[in-house]
XYZ file of C-alpha atoms in Angstrom:
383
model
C -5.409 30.572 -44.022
C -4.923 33.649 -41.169
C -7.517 33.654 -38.927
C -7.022 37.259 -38.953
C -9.431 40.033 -39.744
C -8.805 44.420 -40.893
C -12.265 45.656 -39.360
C -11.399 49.082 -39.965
C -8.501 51.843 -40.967
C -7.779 55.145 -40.519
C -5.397 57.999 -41.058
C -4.660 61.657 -40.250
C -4.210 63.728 -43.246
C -0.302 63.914 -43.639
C 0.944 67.289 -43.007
C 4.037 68.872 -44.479
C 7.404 69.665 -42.406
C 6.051 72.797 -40.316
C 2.293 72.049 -41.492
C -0.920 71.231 -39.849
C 0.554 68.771 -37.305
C 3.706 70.319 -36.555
C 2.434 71.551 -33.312
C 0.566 68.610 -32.211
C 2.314 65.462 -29.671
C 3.032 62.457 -31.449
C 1.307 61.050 -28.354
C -2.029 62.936 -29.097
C -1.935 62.168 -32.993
C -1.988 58.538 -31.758
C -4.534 58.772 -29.648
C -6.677 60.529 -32.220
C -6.795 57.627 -34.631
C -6.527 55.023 -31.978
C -10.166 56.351 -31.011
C -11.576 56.913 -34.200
C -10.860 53.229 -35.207
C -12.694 52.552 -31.779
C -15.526 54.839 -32.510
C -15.875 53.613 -36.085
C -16.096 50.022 -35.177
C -17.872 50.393 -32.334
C -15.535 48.149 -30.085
C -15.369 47.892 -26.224
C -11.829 49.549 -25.685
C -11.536 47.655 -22.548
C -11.688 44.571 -25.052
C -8.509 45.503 -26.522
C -5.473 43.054 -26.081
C -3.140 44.824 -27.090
C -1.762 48.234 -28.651
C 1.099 47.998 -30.892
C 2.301 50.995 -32.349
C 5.367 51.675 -34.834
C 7.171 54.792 -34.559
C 11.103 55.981 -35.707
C 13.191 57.945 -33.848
C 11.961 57.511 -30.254
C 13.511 60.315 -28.223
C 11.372 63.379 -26.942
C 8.026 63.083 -27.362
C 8.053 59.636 -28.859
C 9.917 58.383 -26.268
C 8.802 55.905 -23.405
C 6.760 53.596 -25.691
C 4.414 55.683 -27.158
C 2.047 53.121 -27.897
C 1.037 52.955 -24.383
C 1.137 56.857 -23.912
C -1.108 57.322 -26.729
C -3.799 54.939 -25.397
C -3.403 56.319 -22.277
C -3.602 60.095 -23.396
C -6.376 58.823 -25.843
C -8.116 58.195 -22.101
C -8.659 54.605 -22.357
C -8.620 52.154 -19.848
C -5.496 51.256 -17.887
C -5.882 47.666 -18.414
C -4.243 47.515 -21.817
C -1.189 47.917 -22.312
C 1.061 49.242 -25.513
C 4.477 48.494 -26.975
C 6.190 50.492 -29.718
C 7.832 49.035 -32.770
C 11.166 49.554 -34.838
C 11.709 48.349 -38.287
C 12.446 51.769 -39.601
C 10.390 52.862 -42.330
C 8.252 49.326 -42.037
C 7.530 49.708 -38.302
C 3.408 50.235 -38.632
C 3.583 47.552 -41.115
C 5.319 45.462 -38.882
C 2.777 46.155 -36.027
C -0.022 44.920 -38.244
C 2.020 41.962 -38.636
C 2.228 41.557 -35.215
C -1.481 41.818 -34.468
C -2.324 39.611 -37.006
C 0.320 36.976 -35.789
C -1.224 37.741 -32.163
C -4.883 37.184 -32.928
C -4.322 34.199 -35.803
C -2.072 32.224 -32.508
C -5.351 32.840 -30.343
C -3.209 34.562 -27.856
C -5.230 37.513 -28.473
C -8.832 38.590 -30.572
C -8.517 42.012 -30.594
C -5.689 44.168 -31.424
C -4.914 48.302 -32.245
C -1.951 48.530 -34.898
C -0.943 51.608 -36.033
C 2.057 53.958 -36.151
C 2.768 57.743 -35.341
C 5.652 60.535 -36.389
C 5.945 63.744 -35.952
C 9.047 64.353 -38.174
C 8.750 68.564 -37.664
C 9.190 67.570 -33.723
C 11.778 64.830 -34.168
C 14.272 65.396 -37.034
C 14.895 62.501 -38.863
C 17.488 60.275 -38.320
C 17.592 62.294 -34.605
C 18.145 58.601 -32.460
C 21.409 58.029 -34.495
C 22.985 61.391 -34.571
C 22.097 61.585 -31.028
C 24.706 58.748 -30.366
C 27.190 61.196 -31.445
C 27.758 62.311 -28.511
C 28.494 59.457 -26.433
C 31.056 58.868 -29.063
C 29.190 56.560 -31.752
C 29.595 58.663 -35.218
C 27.181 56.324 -36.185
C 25.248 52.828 -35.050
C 28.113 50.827 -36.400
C 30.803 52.638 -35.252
C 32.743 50.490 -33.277
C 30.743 46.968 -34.315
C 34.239 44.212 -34.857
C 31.390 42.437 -36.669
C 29.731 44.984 -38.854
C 32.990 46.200 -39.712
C 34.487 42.604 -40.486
C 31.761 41.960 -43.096
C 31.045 45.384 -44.312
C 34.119 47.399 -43.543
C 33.820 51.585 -43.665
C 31.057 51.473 -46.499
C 28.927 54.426 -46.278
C 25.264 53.389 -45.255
C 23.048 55.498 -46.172
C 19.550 56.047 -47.935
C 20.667 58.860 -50.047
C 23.536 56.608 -51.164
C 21.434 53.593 -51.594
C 18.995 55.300 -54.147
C 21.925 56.464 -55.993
C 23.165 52.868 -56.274
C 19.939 51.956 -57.517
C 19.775 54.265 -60.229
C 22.860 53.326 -61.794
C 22.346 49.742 -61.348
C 19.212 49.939 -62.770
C 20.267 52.254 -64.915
C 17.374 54.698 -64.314
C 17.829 58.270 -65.443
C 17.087 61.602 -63.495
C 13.992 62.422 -66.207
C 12.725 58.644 -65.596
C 12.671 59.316 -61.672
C 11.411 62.655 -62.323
C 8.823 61.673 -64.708
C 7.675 59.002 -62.020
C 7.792 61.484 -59.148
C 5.339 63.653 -61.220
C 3.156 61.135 -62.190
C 2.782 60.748 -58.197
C 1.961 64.358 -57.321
C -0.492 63.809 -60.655
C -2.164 60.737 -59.115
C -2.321 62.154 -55.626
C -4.072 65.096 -56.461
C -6.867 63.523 -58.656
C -7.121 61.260 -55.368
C -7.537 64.337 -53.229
C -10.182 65.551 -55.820
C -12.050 63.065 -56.155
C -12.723 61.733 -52.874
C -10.428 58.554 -52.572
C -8.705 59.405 -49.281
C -12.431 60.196 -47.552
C -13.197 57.025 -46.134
C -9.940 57.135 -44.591
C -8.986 60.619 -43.504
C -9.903 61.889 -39.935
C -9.370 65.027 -40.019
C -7.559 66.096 -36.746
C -8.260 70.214 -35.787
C -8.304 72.092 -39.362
C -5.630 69.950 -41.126
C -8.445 67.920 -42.878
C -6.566 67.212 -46.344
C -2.890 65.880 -47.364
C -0.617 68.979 -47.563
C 2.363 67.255 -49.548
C 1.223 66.974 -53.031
C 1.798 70.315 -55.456
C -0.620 71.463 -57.609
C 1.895 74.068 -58.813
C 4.466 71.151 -60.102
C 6.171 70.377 -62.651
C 9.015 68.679 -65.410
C 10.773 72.139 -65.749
C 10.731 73.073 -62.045
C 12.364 69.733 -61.110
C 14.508 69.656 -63.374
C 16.223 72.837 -61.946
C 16.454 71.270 -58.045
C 20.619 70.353 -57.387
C 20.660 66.414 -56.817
C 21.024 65.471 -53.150
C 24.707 64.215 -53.893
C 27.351 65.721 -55.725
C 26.672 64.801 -59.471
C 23.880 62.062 -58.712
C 20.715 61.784 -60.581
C 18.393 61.986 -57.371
C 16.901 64.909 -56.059
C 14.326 66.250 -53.477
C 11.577 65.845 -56.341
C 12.261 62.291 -56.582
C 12.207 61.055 -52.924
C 9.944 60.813 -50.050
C 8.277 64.218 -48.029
C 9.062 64.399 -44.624
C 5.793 64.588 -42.975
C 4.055 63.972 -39.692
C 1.136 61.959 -39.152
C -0.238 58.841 -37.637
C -2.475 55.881 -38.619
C -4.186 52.629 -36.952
C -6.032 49.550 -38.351
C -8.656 47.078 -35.811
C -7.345 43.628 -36.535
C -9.374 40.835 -35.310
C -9.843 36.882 -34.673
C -12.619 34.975 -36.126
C -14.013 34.385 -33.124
C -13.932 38.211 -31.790
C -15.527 38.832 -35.028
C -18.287 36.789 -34.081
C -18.681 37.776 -30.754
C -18.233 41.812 -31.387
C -20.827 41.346 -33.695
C -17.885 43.129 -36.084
C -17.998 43.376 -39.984
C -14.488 42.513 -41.735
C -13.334 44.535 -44.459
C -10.672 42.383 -44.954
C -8.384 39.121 -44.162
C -4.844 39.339 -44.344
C -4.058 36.427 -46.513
C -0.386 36.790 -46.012
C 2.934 38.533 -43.858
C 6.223 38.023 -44.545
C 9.329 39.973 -44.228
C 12.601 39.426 -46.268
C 15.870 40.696 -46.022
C 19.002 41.869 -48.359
C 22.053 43.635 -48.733
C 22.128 46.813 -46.226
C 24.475 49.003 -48.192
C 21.818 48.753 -51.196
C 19.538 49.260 -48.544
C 16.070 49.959 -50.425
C 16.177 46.696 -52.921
C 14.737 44.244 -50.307
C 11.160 44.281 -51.589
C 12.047 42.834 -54.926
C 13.023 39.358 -53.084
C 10.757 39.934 -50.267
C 7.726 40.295 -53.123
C 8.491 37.231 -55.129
C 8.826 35.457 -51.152
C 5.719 36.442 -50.588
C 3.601 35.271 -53.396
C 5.082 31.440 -53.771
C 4.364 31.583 -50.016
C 0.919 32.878 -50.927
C 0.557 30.386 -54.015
C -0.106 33.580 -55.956
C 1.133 35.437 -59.200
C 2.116 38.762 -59.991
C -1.456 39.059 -62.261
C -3.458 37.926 -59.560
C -2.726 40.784 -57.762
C -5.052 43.753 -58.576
C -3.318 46.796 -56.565
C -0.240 47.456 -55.536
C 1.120 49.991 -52.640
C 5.098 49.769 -52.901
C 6.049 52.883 -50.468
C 7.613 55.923 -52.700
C 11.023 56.055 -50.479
C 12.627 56.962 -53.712
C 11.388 56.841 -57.401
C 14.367 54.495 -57.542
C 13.165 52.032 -55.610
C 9.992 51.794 -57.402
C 11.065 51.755 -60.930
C 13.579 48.980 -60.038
C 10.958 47.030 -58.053
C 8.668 47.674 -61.209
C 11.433 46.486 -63.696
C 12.261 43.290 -61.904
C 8.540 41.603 -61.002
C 7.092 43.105 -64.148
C 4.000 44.029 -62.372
C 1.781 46.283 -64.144
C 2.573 50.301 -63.612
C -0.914 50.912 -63.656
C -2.121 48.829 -60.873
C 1.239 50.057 -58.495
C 0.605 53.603 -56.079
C -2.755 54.488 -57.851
C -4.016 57.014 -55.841
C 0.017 58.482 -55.395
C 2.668 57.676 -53.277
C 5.054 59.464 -50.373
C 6.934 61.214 -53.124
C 3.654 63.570 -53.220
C 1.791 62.440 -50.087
C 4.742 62.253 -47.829
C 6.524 59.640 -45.574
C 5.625 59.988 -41.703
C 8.083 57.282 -40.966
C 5.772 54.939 -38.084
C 2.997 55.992 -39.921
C 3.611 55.131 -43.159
C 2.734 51.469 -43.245
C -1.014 51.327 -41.718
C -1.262 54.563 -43.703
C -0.706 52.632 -46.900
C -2.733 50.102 -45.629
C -5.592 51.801 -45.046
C -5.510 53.454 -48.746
C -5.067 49.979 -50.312
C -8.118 48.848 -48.707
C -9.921 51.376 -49.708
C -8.712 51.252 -52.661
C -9.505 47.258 -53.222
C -13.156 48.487 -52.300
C -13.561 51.355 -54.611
C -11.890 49.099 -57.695
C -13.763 45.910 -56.685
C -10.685 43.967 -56.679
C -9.927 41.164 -54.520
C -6.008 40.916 -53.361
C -3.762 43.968 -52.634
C -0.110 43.554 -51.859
C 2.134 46.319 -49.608
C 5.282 45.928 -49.988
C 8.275 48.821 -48.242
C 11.947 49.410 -48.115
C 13.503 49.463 -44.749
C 16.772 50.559 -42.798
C 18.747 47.986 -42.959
C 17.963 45.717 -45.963
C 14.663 44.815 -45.146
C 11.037 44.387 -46.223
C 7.944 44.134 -45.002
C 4.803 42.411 -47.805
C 1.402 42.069 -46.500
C -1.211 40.421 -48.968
C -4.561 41.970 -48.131
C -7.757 39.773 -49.299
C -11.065 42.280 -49.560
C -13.932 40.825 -47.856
């Protein structure tokens, strides 16, 4: 068992490309939810261990370890230090793995997790095509060993969903009818209160800006797929967003000392890999890793939050660990909320908590698709 506790979790609201938090520095949309988990719990920040902080695309404004800017422009004491973390698209859920592994070792009780991106600041996919011009077309240009095992083959997400669809032989009007059940979900979230507990507002952006009430079969169906006679389109993958999110994980013993109230344990972290041309299949090993790690089933599992890269990936994650489609993305997923990359995994795990507590149910599992073949699964217990 983890000696490792989720006292608290919080989120900004995700804006759109050019929204609410286009204007703001990924270093000061850090530091706003790196205070209001403080606040919230009530915790000495001088107390703090540690900061870790996941975050894509680190050039600019995101640059120079953020994690330690933020604290530092959140104007919290000197004495702790940050470090920034890259697992692409998994990188905040990675930094809760971290903090858990940190305070269940005893090498630390009290640790910030968390994850920022402004993607309206930082295009995506900016730290690669930056390489360009020091004469890298790509990050494996020029690899003997990458190109031994994998040769010239095109790595790419776009590609990868593709590859998905046909192997899983999932048609355009099954993505699309997933992607609008998502938008659906999201905005009945949104309406009735689910993202509340979680949501500080930061200036007047106080509500997700991705989902579209104004959706629908007929106008996706007229959007040109994203490659040249494939069945995925803009309607059927992530938003690109900015935001930023943080979670209070703590040891048994700060818990005791801090006087602090757990919300949760995390019963169990894992990460898997798989093939990297695929890409985005890695959470269908990495989730049947995780439970006969866990000693767990599929069915014991009440909710599910499997990050909405691309309907693909879902549907195909869905079709091979049979888990039921109404306990997966309940309240939506980044097709309709959006995908602020670091973000994106304390983000999720701060709606599946609350989520847990407003269903009553007892183990969550978050599960996402990363760069490289990878996948992050964290098995939440509610407290």
């Amino acid at each position: 068992m983890l000696d490792a506790y989720l006292i608290d979790a919080v989120r900004t609201p995700v804006g759109r490309r050019g929204g609410g938090l286009a204007s703001v520095h990924p270093a000061d949309l850090a530091a706003h939810v790196i205070t209001a988990v403080l606040e919230r719990t009530g915790v000495d920040p001088a107390g703090v261990d540690d900061v870790v902080l996941g975050c894509v695309d680190t050039l600019g404004p995101q640059a120079g370890d953020i994690a330690r800017t933020a604290w530092l422009a959140a104007g919290l004491p000197e004495e702790v230090p940050g470090v920034t973390v890259d697992r692409q698209c998994g990188s905040s859920q990675q930094a809760l793995h971290f903090a858990a592994q940190a305070v269940a070792s005893g090498t630390a009780d009290l640790v910030v997790a968390g994850g920022v991106q402004n993607m309206s600041a930082v295009p995506i996919g900016a730290a690669m095509t930056v390489g360009e011009q020091f004469g890298f077309r790509t990050p494996f240009t020029g690899s003997v060993g990458w190109e031994k095992r994998y040769g010239g083959e095109e790595i790419s997400q776009f590609r990868a969903a593709e590859l998905i669809a046909h192997r899983w032989d999932l048609s355009r009007l099954d993505m699309e009818a997933y992607a609008l059940r998502s938008h659906h979900r999201a905005l009945a979230a949104i309406d009735g209160g689910a993202f509340d507990g979680e949501i500080v507002p930061f200036g007047e952006c106080a509500v997700d800006e991705g989902p579209r009430r104004d959706t629908s079969a007929a106008r996706m169906a007229r959007l040109t797929p994203l490659t040249e006679g494939g069945r995925v389109t803009a309607a059927t993958a992530s938003q690109i967003s900015d935001g930023a999110s943080a979670v209070l994980v703590a040891s048994g013993r700060a818990v005791r000392e801090h006087g602090l109230t757990p919300r949760a344990r995390v019963h169990h972290l894992s990460a898997r890999g798989a093939d990297p041309v695929l890409m985005l299949t890695a959470p269908i090993p990495a989730t049947a890793h995780a439970l006969d790690r866990a000693g767990l089933r599929i069915d014991d599992i009440d909710l599910f939050e499997i990050n909405e890269a691309f309907a693909s990936v879902v549907l195909a994650w869905l079709a091979e660990t049979g888990a039921d489609p109404e306990r997966v993305n309940v309240n939506g997923g980044a097709i309709a909320l959006g995908h602020p990359l670091g973000a994106t995994g304390t983000k999720l795990c701060a709606t599946l908590l609350n989520a847990l507590e407003r269903r009553s149910g007892r183990y969550g599992l978050q599960v996402m698709c990363e760069g490289g073949g990878q996948a992050n699964v964290t098995i939440l217990e509610r407290l």
